[in-house]
């Protein structure tokens, strides 16, 4: 066991998968000797050389398009896009090609691609460096969308993603890249894609969240003194409806917390599913605590935008008292 | 040295201007350029301090070393000519005439900033001065540059029935050379005879990647203009007189012919890509080589040699710059942060957009902001 940050856990997963399988290669802007914009790939270039840790030109569409070609030919590329806002130029390659290649070729070709992307706010950066676009990709059939909230999960989920035969969007919440450490086994292990984690069990209310917001939820639950069950989704798509259903049927009340704008955020899908599956069990309307339906603001308003413990606590009160 | 070709090419790529010689530039102009360049430098130094003091959030890309490019290029343009640039944009904003207090307040995320403190360092916009930003996605501003040129030409020729009389200057970094958006923009500009100049501020690095490591034909990037049927020139961007002379000639040609052009503007950023860049990818020796070419020192020497101003007069300008930037910092400090309601303004043209009635967000309801309107 080692006490690692989320960055170190991801780095360890990359090292282990690259050692195990020489088809795993990394591409991205400054991922080589510089170790990437958040230093996630630090040391990999030295260890595996420039044929496997490839500094790419500054061209996101090219990085992802090339990775699709690599993947179709049987390699396991793990490209890095520096910020979620830079997915824009690569959107066409991801959604028009990677996501559809298997269907388009009727199963002849598959795209075992894992795109690593720092995501979300909390580091005082402006728009395009603080956004939460996971719902866009969850809405794109053919993609899997993962977002860990802890170092332990990050390692196990990334190994699963790299080994997964389909394209995976692996969102890394940059706010908690180095916020805390956790015991992470040195040995390899996997966490299945599509399985949620019950962070804490409770009987009065269910909170469903993912990414950096999970940490805010834990703090709010601690302060509330109530018996609250917290489900960390871990995989946004395909998501673990069974876990949500079981919990909500038990508690009868649910709050969903995410950083992305509320309208058409992934919380909307979860709320709809809860209505479909748990309608007669509900004691209160499902409530969402989310980012507001505006562009992620810069710096001075950032903390107002993102769900914080006070807003989560208010939702817990409201839903609990309904 | 990773950037050896860049360094060795600096001296050999001076474009000798036919129509403007160094001695023809009036003393008052030289002193204005000196003020502008010194202002940009001082502004950036204070930005770095403010960043350390956590007054500036997120990312901050300073322009130190490249001052001659913005000042010389802006001087070669008319005020009516549109400018669009990338994220290392404070220099262009100041050179174009944005008041330093509005620029600094934007850095600080304050309501007095040019984008109401909601854009930050990378998003300097100044409509009155025809500055169309400040854009954070590498290369994404290039098609905008083509569009601006299309618009001015359309307005001048089709709507007003005259001759196309404006030039758009689109700045980009050398990293953007590899983005598809630039190539699409160049093709369109070549195809439609758009009066746009793509000025590559070639500082040799896209973040930590030296140009040779990320770009083909790095020693001769004007080859990337030829395929689109446009003229390409190489300019020593460490000398404002040279930048001005070369760009004035080029602007005149583009204005007259309405053909796009491409500039390999050789320059250097003395600092890292952003404040969080330790510059491990290059040696101190290389940096010193460029610092010895310092564009501000060079202009100062020229001013003294030509006896445009005495050492004391230059000192007065330097003092004025310090006061002006200090005032800008104080003004920015005093400017309040944007209120919560600003989260909902300027997302749509209508002030509250769709954020009304039952969809009025809970935050505004709770804070009572709306009821104060």
XYZ file of C-alpha atoms in Angstrom:
695
model
C 0.000 0.000 0.000
C 1.084 3.536 -0.629
C -0.443 6.816 0.406
C -1.146 8.487 -2.927
C -2.842 11.525 -4.416
C -5.225 11.079 -7.307
C -2.485 12.216 -9.707
C -0.058 9.646 -8.334
C -2.663 6.892 -8.477
C -3.340 7.598 -12.139
C 0.377 7.729 -12.841
C 0.794 4.347 -11.154
C -2.039 2.828 -13.183
C -0.446 4.080 -16.395
C 2.964 2.694 -15.444
C 1.540 -0.699 -14.583
C -0.575 -1.016 -17.693
C 2.316 0.074 -19.903
C 4.606 -2.460 -18.279
C 2.051 -5.192 -18.681
C 1.040 -4.476 -22.263
C 3.316 -2.892 -24.834
C 0.326 -2.005 -26.967
C -0.520 0.711 -24.417
C 0.868 4.043 -25.557
C 0.358 7.637 -24.510
C -0.098 10.670 -26.751
C -0.700 14.291 -25.929
C 0.560 17.836 -25.693
C 3.659 17.979 -23.502
C 2.987 14.536 -21.996
C 6.625 13.525 -22.595
C 9.588 15.046 -20.752
C 7.318 17.721 -19.270
C 4.915 15.179 -17.804
C 1.731 16.848 -19.020
C 0.035 20.051 -17.983
C -0.915 18.623 -14.561
C 2.220 16.427 -14.368
C 0.109 13.262 -14.475
C 2.490 11.519 -16.897
C 5.611 12.579 -14.999
C 8.438 10.076 -15.388
C 6.721 7.952 -18.034
C 8.760 9.317 -20.908
C 11.969 8.508 -19.087
C 10.742 5.030 -18.328
C 9.130 4.041 -21.609
C 10.804 6.299 -24.178
C 9.483 8.547 -26.883
C 8.026 5.763 -29.005
C 5.481 4.994 -26.293
C 5.059 8.414 -24.662
C 4.543 10.668 -27.627
C 4.646 14.447 -27.437
C 2.091 15.443 -30.026
C 1.667 18.701 -31.894
C -0.864 21.099 -30.434
C -3.812 19.660 -32.309
C -6.607 17.920 -30.399
C -8.483 16.718 -33.450
C -5.258 15.150 -34.702
C -4.444 13.581 -31.345
C -7.813 11.847 -31.070
C -8.118 11.018 -34.766
C -4.664 9.448 -34.748
C -5.548 7.544 -31.582
C -8.630 6.120 -33.271
C -6.434 4.836 -36.089
C -4.027 3.342 -33.584
C -6.872 1.689 -31.707
C -8.518 0.293 -34.830
C -5.187 -1.287 -35.723
C -5.060 -3.016 -32.364
C -3.107 -0.684 -30.077
C -4.403 0.710 -26.795
C -3.804 4.441 -26.976
C -4.348 6.583 -23.881
C -4.341 10.149 -25.220
C -4.453 13.121 -22.878
C -6.449 16.269 -23.633
C -5.157 19.080 -21.429
C -8.490 20.504 -20.293
C -12.086 19.489 -20.865
C -12.621 22.749 -22.764
C -10.088 21.626 -25.355
C -12.286 18.673 -26.270
C -14.041 21.062 -28.648
C -11.658 20.610 -31.577
C -11.645 16.834 -30.937
C -15.427 16.540 -30.605
C -15.938 15.441 -34.195
C -13.378 12.661 -33.918
C -14.800 11.461 -30.593
C -18.500 11.610 -31.343
C -18.598 11.085 -35.107
C -15.887 8.450 -35.267
C -14.666 6.810 -32.061
C -18.169 6.389 -30.686
C -19.647 4.996 -33.891
C -16.845 2.979 -35.430
C -17.964 -0.346 -34.065
C -21.547 0.148 -35.234
C -20.475 1.593 -38.538
C -18.278 -1.413 -39.285
C -20.873 -3.831 -37.909
C -18.444 -5.052 -35.310
C -15.483 -5.545 -37.631
C -13.501 -2.770 -35.978
C -13.484 -1.630 -32.423
C -11.855 1.358 -30.777
C -10.157 0.467 -27.463
C -9.328 4.046 -26.643
C -9.101 5.771 -23.259
C -9.133 9.562 -23.418
C -7.873 11.124 -20.187
C -9.263 14.590 -19.505
C -8.861 16.870 -16.470
C -12.352 18.165 -15.717
C -14.299 20.618 -13.612
C -13.762 23.780 -11.630
C -12.240 24.702 -8.327
C -8.800 25.770 -9.474
C -9.703 29.437 -10.124
C -9.464 29.021 -13.878
C -11.838 30.610 -16.395
C -14.282 28.919 -18.748
C -12.865 26.186 -21.006
C -10.626 25.260 -18.080
C -13.357 24.607 -15.503
C -16.291 23.043 -17.338
C -18.118 19.763 -16.689
C -19.253 18.335 -20.032
C -19.758 14.699 -18.994
C -23.441 14.669 -19.983
C -22.585 15.513 -23.599
C -20.543 12.351 -23.874
C -22.980 10.265 -21.827
C -25.539 11.316 -24.440
C -23.351 9.884 -27.203
C -24.052 6.170 -27.729
C -20.879 4.148 -28.121
C -18.886 5.939 -25.440
C -18.317 5.009 -21.836
C -17.889 7.875 -19.401
C -15.991 7.515 -16.149
C -15.205 10.017 -13.389
C -13.440 8.857 -10.221
C -13.608 10.774 -6.958
C -10.730 9.194 -5.072
C -7.179 7.924 -5.683
C -8.149 4.299 -5.036
C -11.015 4.399 -7.507
C -8.963 6.332 -10.039
C -6.347 3.608 -10.291
C -8.804 0.726 -10.513
C -11.098 2.504 -12.953
C -8.281 3.644 -15.228
C -6.929 0.103 -15.503
C -10.424 -1.087 -16.386
C -10.792 1.693 -18.925
C -7.508 0.881 -20.643
C -8.451 -2.780 -20.864
C -11.972 -1.990 -22.026
C -12.583 -2.777 -25.707
C -14.720 0.345 -26.223
C -13.794 4.031 -26.166
C -13.800 5.477 -22.653
C -13.895 9.140 -21.665
C -11.899 9.187 -18.437
C -12.609 12.477 -16.669
C -10.225 13.400 -13.848
C -11.570 16.038 -11.429
C -8.681 18.479 -11.285
C -9.957 20.080 -8.087
C -9.031 16.920 -6.150
C -5.909 15.999 -8.133
C -3.786 16.725 -5.074
C -6.406 17.625 -2.460
C -5.993 14.488 -0.351
C -4.209 11.167 -0.195
C -5.519 7.667 0.180
C -4.107 4.177 0.645
C -3.714 2.661 -2.812
C -2.486 -0.927 -3.310
C 0.778 -1.274 -5.218
C -0.608 -4.343 -6.943
C -2.855 -3.985 -9.917
C -6.589 -4.201 -9.396
C -9.622 -3.206 -11.378
C -12.876 -1.516 -10.494
C -15.617 -2.474 -12.916
C -16.961 0.206 -15.206
C -20.657 0.678 -14.569
C -20.574 -0.060 -10.852
C -21.297 2.661 -8.295
C -19.727 2.811 -4.841
C -21.730 3.276 -1.686
C -19.559 5.741 0.185
C -21.641 5.580 3.343
C -24.871 3.825 4.194
C -27.969 5.486 5.586
C -31.731 5.191 5.879
C -33.177 8.713 5.689
C -32.053 9.994 2.304
C -29.937 9.059 -0.710
C -27.408 11.366 -2.316
C -26.127 10.470 -5.770
C -23.023 12.290 -6.950
C -19.738 11.879 -8.821
C -16.348 13.501 -9.252
C -15.147 16.266 -6.965
C -18.691 16.920 -5.717
C -18.570 13.636 -3.792
C -16.133 15.276 -1.391
C -18.546 18.174 -0.832
C -21.371 15.687 -0.244
C -19.349 13.813 2.373
C -18.741 17.043 4.250
C -22.408 18.024 4.071
C -23.496 14.600 5.323
C -21.086 14.768 8.215
C -22.456 18.143 9.259
C -26.092 17.088 8.879
C -25.960 14.390 11.524
C -28.602 12.483 9.548
C -28.526 8.896 8.311
C -27.735 9.514 4.663
C -26.620 7.077 2.011
C -24.079 8.483 -0.440
C -23.676 6.828 -3.815
C -20.637 7.779 -5.855
C -21.637 6.906 -9.393
C -17.980 6.491 -10.576
C -19.218 5.632 -14.058
C -21.557 8.196 -15.606
C -22.379 5.907 -18.497
C -23.349 3.113 -18.364
C -24.536 4.071 -14.899
C -25.444 1.809 -12.016
C -29.205 2.242 -11.832
C -29.511 -0.885 -9.710
C -27.548 0.720 -6.898
C -29.583 3.930 -7.109
C -32.874 2.066 -7.240
C -32.076 -0.111 -4.239
C -31.010 2.878 -2.202
C -33.915 5.148 -3.111
C -36.434 2.380 -2.475
C -34.900 2.121 0.986
C -34.751 5.826 1.829
C -37.601 7.260 -0.245
C -35.747 10.535 -0.711
C -33.020 11.542 -3.122
C -30.731 14.491 -3.826
C -28.478 14.474 -6.877
C -25.357 16.632 -6.817
C -23.185 17.576 -9.784
C -21.069 20.484 -10.945
C -22.378 20.675 -14.518
C -25.278 23.012 -15.375
C -28.590 21.677 -14.126
C -30.580 21.659 -17.361
C -29.829 18.434 -19.221
C -27.097 17.666 -16.720
C -26.762 13.966 -16.059
C -28.786 14.446 -12.880
C -31.834 14.967 -15.088
C -31.488 11.450 -16.471
C -31.086 9.965 -13.017
C -34.103 11.862 -11.699
C -36.200 10.594 -14.600
C -35.097 7.017 -14.019
C -35.886 7.272 -10.320
C -39.354 8.475 -11.251
C -39.751 5.487 -13.589
C -38.402 2.899 -11.159
C -39.167 4.197 -7.676
C -42.250 6.397 -8.053
C -44.346 4.706 -5.413
C -41.458 4.652 -2.957
C -40.753 8.368 -3.103
C -41.583 10.483 -0.049
C -40.419 13.699 -1.720
C -39.591 15.028 -5.161
C -36.053 14.308 -6.222
C -33.959 17.451 -5.930
C -30.866 18.421 -7.866
C -28.010 20.568 -6.618
C -26.019 21.557 -9.676
C -24.072 24.240 -11.418
C -26.276 27.003 -12.756
C -27.387 27.212 -16.363
C -24.745 29.709 -17.346
C -21.154 29.689 -18.535
C -18.695 28.697 -15.819
C -17.583 32.042 -14.364
C -14.052 33.096 -13.665
C -12.461 33.010 -10.257
C -14.421 35.423 -8.077
C -17.753 33.725 -8.737
C -16.471 30.194 -9.145
C -17.358 29.041 -5.658
C -20.833 30.528 -6.000
C -21.337 28.460 -9.127
C -20.265 25.072 -7.869
C -22.402 23.078 -5.443
C -21.025 23.624 -1.951
C -21.807 22.072 1.402
C -24.284 24.835 2.265
C -26.366 24.247 -0.882
C -26.213 20.488 -0.404
C -27.221 20.876 3.243
C -30.184 23.019 2.210
C -31.317 20.349 -0.251
C -30.962 17.687 2.436
C -33.169 19.795 4.721
C -35.762 20.499 2.027
C -36.078 16.940 0.804
C -35.931 15.538 4.310
C -38.701 17.837 5.538
C -41.006 17.412 2.556
C 19.916 23.757 -27.588
C 16.418 22.779 -28.758
C 15.802 26.128 -30.319
C 19.052 26.524 -32.176
C 17.481 27.181 -35.539
C 15.334 29.925 -34.116
C 18.299 31.610 -32.510
C 20.564 31.399 -35.521
C 17.854 32.643 -37.817
C 17.071 35.765 -35.875
C 19.805 37.886 -37.342
C 19.506 36.615 -40.880
C 15.799 37.223 -41.245
C 15.637 40.957 -40.926
C 13.237 42.174 -43.512
C 14.614 45.314 -45.083
C 11.792 47.649 -45.788
C 11.791 49.627 -48.973
C 9.312 52.331 -48.159
C 9.967 53.083 -44.521
C 13.438 53.583 -43.171
C 14.333 53.765 -39.541
C 15.269 57.421 -39.717
C 11.908 58.484 -41.128
C 10.015 57.507 -37.994
C 9.278 60.677 -35.998
C 10.688 61.073 -32.506
C 7.259 61.404 -30.925
C 6.283 58.049 -32.429
C 9.421 56.435 -31.082
C 8.672 57.765 -27.623
C 5.092 56.527 -27.805
C 6.314 53.058 -28.751
C 8.785 53.185 -25.901
C 6.025 54.099 -23.485
C 3.745 51.335 -24.825
C 6.412 48.655 -24.666
C 7.547 49.711 -21.207
C 3.888 49.788 -20.141
C 3.317 46.223 -21.323
C 6.470 45.027 -19.572
C 5.641 46.755 -16.297
C 2.029 45.597 -16.521
C 3.172 41.994 -16.893
C 5.664 42.256 -14.056
C 2.902 43.507 -11.793
C 0.619 40.742 -13.055
C 3.199 38.178 -12.023
C 3.351 39.727 -8.561
C -0.430 39.854 -8.332
C -0.607 36.214 -9.380
C 1.782 35.293 -6.566
C -0.407 37.325 -4.211
C -3.393 35.294 -5.456
C -5.161 38.346 -6.833
C -5.223 36.689 -10.255
C -6.804 33.273 -10.516
C -6.149 30.291 -12.712
C -3.778 30.911 -15.535
C -1.705 33.894 -16.501
C 0.358 34.029 -19.680
C 2.651 37.038 -19.762
C 3.972 38.781 -22.864
C 7.414 39.794 -21.583
C 9.938 39.647 -24.429
C 7.348 39.947 -27.189
C 6.428 43.623 -26.664
C 7.861 44.797 -29.972
C 5.472 42.550 -31.879
C 2.204 43.935 -30.527
C 3.412 47.535 -30.515
C 4.997 47.421 -33.978
C 2.090 45.569 -35.555
C -0.582 47.781 -34.031
C 1.368 50.848 -35.200
C 1.327 49.490 -38.739
C -2.461 49.247 -38.687
C -5.151 51.893 -38.802
C -7.455 52.080 -35.798
C -10.353 50.876 -37.949
C -8.530 47.624 -38.739
C -9.781 44.684 -36.638
C -7.424 42.666 -34.466
C -8.027 39.195 -33.072
C -5.560 37.219 -31.025
C -4.981 34.188 -28.824
C -4.709 33.940 -25.042
C -1.375 35.736 -24.501
C -3.288 38.908 -25.122
C -2.531 41.612 -22.557
C 0.097 43.169 -24.822
C -2.239 43.493 -27.785
C -4.958 45.010 -25.619
C -2.644 47.641 -24.149
C -0.989 48.392 -27.493
C -4.427 48.819 -29.053
C -5.349 51.377 -26.415
C -7.232 49.511 -23.729
C -6.803 51.421 -20.489
C -4.489 49.455 -18.182
C -7.015 49.738 -15.349
C -9.645 47.865 -17.363
C -7.083 45.276 -18.355
C -5.849 44.804 -14.787
C -9.366 44.660 -13.349
C -10.122 41.854 -15.804
C -7.041 40.013 -14.588
C -8.313 40.426 -11.029
C -11.784 39.164 -11.959
C -13.413 42.485 -11.033
C -16.519 44.117 -12.445
C -14.440 47.004 -13.832
C -12.616 44.647 -16.176
C -13.061 44.787 -19.942
C -15.195 41.632 -19.752
C -16.763 42.502 -16.387
C -14.240 40.280 -14.648
C -15.898 37.203 -16.057
C -13.312 36.353 -18.709
C -9.955 36.813 -17.044
C -6.479 36.915 -18.508
C -7.246 35.141 -21.771
C -10.311 37.115 -22.730
C -9.385 40.726 -23.441
C -12.041 42.350 -25.608
C -12.287 46.014 -26.538
C -15.033 46.798 -29.010
C -14.293 50.520 -29.138
C -10.735 49.733 -30.161
C -11.683 47.001 -32.643
C -10.073 44.295 -30.566
C -12.044 41.105 -31.020
C -10.318 39.147 -28.200
C -8.426 37.209 -26.547
C -9.321 33.487 -27.211
C -8.408 30.499 -25.096
C -8.552 27.655 -27.599
C -5.343 27.455 -29.601
C -5.946 28.326 -33.250
C -9.680 28.859 -32.774
C -9.362 32.589 -33.442
C -7.986 32.041 -36.977
C -11.298 31.385 -38.735
C -12.656 34.384 -36.805
C -9.885 36.448 -38.384
C -10.966 35.289 -41.830
C -14.566 36.120 -40.950
C -13.673 39.612 -39.754
C -11.804 40.262 -42.996
C -14.737 38.915 -44.996
C -17.027 41.311 -43.099
C -14.945 44.439 -43.605
C -14.512 43.678 -47.276
C -18.226 42.984 -47.691
C -19.177 46.163 -45.894
C -16.693 48.303 -47.816
C -17.417 46.833 -51.242
C -20.956 45.490 -51.259
C -22.778 47.663 -48.754
C -20.892 50.924 -49.280
C -20.073 50.249 -52.931
C -16.471 51.347 -52.500
C -13.112 49.656 -52.279
C -12.067 47.271 -49.550
C -10.124 49.457 -47.165
C -9.550 47.533 -43.950
C -6.999 44.908 -42.984
C -7.643 42.320 -40.276
C -4.688 41.221 -38.226
C -5.008 37.748 -36.753
C -2.317 36.835 -34.243
C -1.539 33.244 -33.378
C 1.243 31.371 -31.652
C 3.485 28.826 -33.320
C 1.554 26.044 -31.557
C -1.511 27.007 -33.579
C 0.355 26.144 -36.791
C -0.760 22.574 -36.242
C -4.424 23.189 -35.581
C -6.890 22.384 -38.324
C -8.742 25.650 -37.745
C -5.769 27.677 -39.027
C -5.542 25.665 -42.238
C -9.237 25.984 -42.903
C -8.990 29.734 -42.321
C -5.984 30.128 -44.623
C -7.697 28.199 -47.383
C -10.828 30.313 -47.156
C -8.832 33.536 -47.022
C -6.859 32.512 -50.102
C -9.967 31.392 -51.918
C -12.040 34.503 -51.237
C -9.237 37.104 -51.413
C -9.707 38.164 -47.825
C -7.597 41.050 -46.503
C -6.297 39.230 -43.439
C -2.748 38.896 -42.137
C -1.980 35.816 -40.073
C 0.840 36.882 -37.783
C 2.505 33.879 -36.192
C 4.151 35.102 -33.010
C 6.799 32.446 -33.283
C 8.359 32.320 -29.827
C 9.688 28.859 -30.479
C 7.538 26.941 -28.032
C 4.005 25.637 -27.759
C 3.981 25.345 -23.992
C 6.991 23.072 -23.422
C 7.304 21.705 -26.939
C 9.997 23.344 -29.049
C 8.757 24.199 -32.517
C 11.012 21.624 -34.182
C 9.432 18.914 -32.063
C 5.866 19.770 -32.945
C 5.885 21.304 -36.406
C 7.181 20.223 -39.781
C 9.347 22.690 -41.749
C 9.909 24.570 -38.503
C 12.893 26.408 -39.977
C 10.723 27.789 -42.789
C 7.128 28.053 -41.683
C 6.231 30.505 -44.430
C 6.077 27.411 -46.622
C 2.748 26.910 -44.865
C 1.468 30.039 -46.624
C 2.475 29.036 -50.124
C 0.045 26.148 -50.379
C -2.786 28.592 -49.813
C -1.561 31.027 -52.402
C -0.559 33.721 -49.996
C 2.530 35.769 -49.463
C 4.702 34.905 -46.481
C 7.394 37.011 -44.884
C 9.820 36.466 -42.032
C 10.333 39.296 -39.585
C 12.693 39.841 -36.664
C 10.139 40.516 -33.954
C 12.697 41.607 -31.379
C 13.079 45.036 -32.969
C 10.040 47.300 -33.014
C 11.381 49.493 -35.810
C 11.812 46.475 -37.967
C 8.410 45.068 -37.022
C 6.751 48.354 -37.873
C 8.581 48.838 -41.176
C 7.924 45.312 -42.397
C 4.334 45.243 -41.270
C 3.545 48.708 -42.608
C 4.677 47.606 -46.054
C 2.729 44.386 -45.782
C -0.421 46.129 -44.552
C -0.199 48.527 -47.466
C 0.030 45.634 -49.906
C -2.824 43.678 -48.304
C -4.975 46.813 -48.193
C -4.294 47.489 -51.849
C -4.624 43.947 -53.191
C -7.050 42.354 -50.700
C -4.887 39.249 -50.712
C -4.187 37.452 -47.424
C -0.664 37.224 -46.035
C 1.261 35.198 -43.506
C 4.055 36.373 -41.212
C 6.671 34.339 -39.389
C 7.303 36.822 -36.589
C 10.404 35.594 -34.786
C 10.171 36.445 -31.123
C 10.746 34.966 -27.695
C 8.878 34.824 -24.409
C 11.260 35.384 -21.564
C 8.992 33.741 -19.024
C 7.249 30.386 -18.997
C 4.157 29.466 -20.976
C 2.133 30.332 -17.893
C 2.942 31.146 -14.300
C 3.038 27.463 -13.450
C 5.702 26.569 -16.042
C 9.155 25.856 -14.543
C 10.764 25.991 -18.058
C 12.601 22.724 -17.662
C 12.582 22.283 -21.421
C 15.145 24.982 -22.176
C 18.379 26.283 -20.743
C 19.095 29.562 -19.048
C 21.779 30.179 -21.665
C 19.186 30.296 -24.415
C 17.047 32.721 -22.450
C 20.002 34.996 -21.836
C 20.756 35.072 -25.526
C 17.338 36.548 -26.185
C 17.387 38.814 -23.171
C 20.477 40.348 -24.725
C 18.286 41.150 -27.745
C 15.774 42.883 -25.524
C 13.399 44.910 -27.678
C 12.893 47.634 -25.085
C 16.613 48.089 -24.469
C 17.172 48.176 -28.204
C 14.612 50.907 -28.743
C 15.915 52.876 -25.785
C 19.411 52.812 -27.271
C 18.092 53.905 -30.641
C 16.227 56.796 -29.034
C 19.357 57.912 -27.199
C 21.644 57.478 -30.201
C 19.312 59.529 -32.366
C 19.074 62.105 -29.603
C 15.276 61.927 -29.617
C 15.342 62.079 -25.849
C 17.884 62.441 -23.078
C 18.477 59.805 -20.448
C 16.537 61.976 -18.018
C 13.570 62.230 -20.369
C 13.552 58.478 -20.833
C 13.655 58.104 -17.077
C 10.570 60.321 -16.869
C 8.706 57.991 -19.222
C 9.751 54.966 -17.198
C 8.519 56.692 -14.047
C 5.217 57.532 -15.707
C 4.778 53.893 -16.722
C 5.334 52.797 -13.142
C 2.775 55.272 -11.846
C 0.247 54.324 -14.528
C 0.517 50.612 -13.772
C 0.469 51.224 -10.028
C -2.704 53.250 -10.516
C -4.187 50.440 -12.610
C -3.492 47.931 -9.839
C -5.029 50.240 -7.237
C -8.065 50.816 -9.434
C -8.485 47.102 -10.038
C -8.134 46.409 -6.324
C -10.874 48.901 -5.573
C -13.207 47.518 -8.214
C -15.729 45.106 -6.659
C -16.120 41.485 -7.673
C -19.043 40.895 -10.022
C -22.283 40.292 -8.154
C -24.138 36.997 -8.286
C -26.587 38.419 -10.797
C -23.696 38.712 -13.257
C -23.741 34.928 -13.579
C -26.973 35.385 -15.529
C -26.209 38.510 -17.508
C -24.776 38.533 -21.000
C -25.472 34.869 -21.520
C -28.295 35.954 -23.822
C -28.980 39.368 -25.305
C -32.077 39.935 -23.187
C -30.765 40.887 -19.777
C -32.261 37.997 -17.830
C -32.568 35.742 -20.841
C -34.608 32.674 -19.978
C -33.797 33.054 -16.289
C -37.209 34.352 -15.360
C -40.440 33.214 -13.773
C -40.496 29.644 -12.586
C -37.077 28.936 -14.011
C -35.558 31.738 -11.975
C -32.630 30.020 -10.392
C -32.770 29.225 -6.717
C -29.617 31.144 -6.020
C -31.088 34.428 -7.181
C -34.359 33.718 -5.430
C -32.548 33.078 -2.213
C -30.185 35.988 -2.448
C -32.981 38.342 -3.395
C -30.931 39.778 -6.216
C -33.820 39.803 -8.634
C -36.072 41.736 -6.310
C -33.526 44.532 -6.186
C -33.713 45.040 -9.936
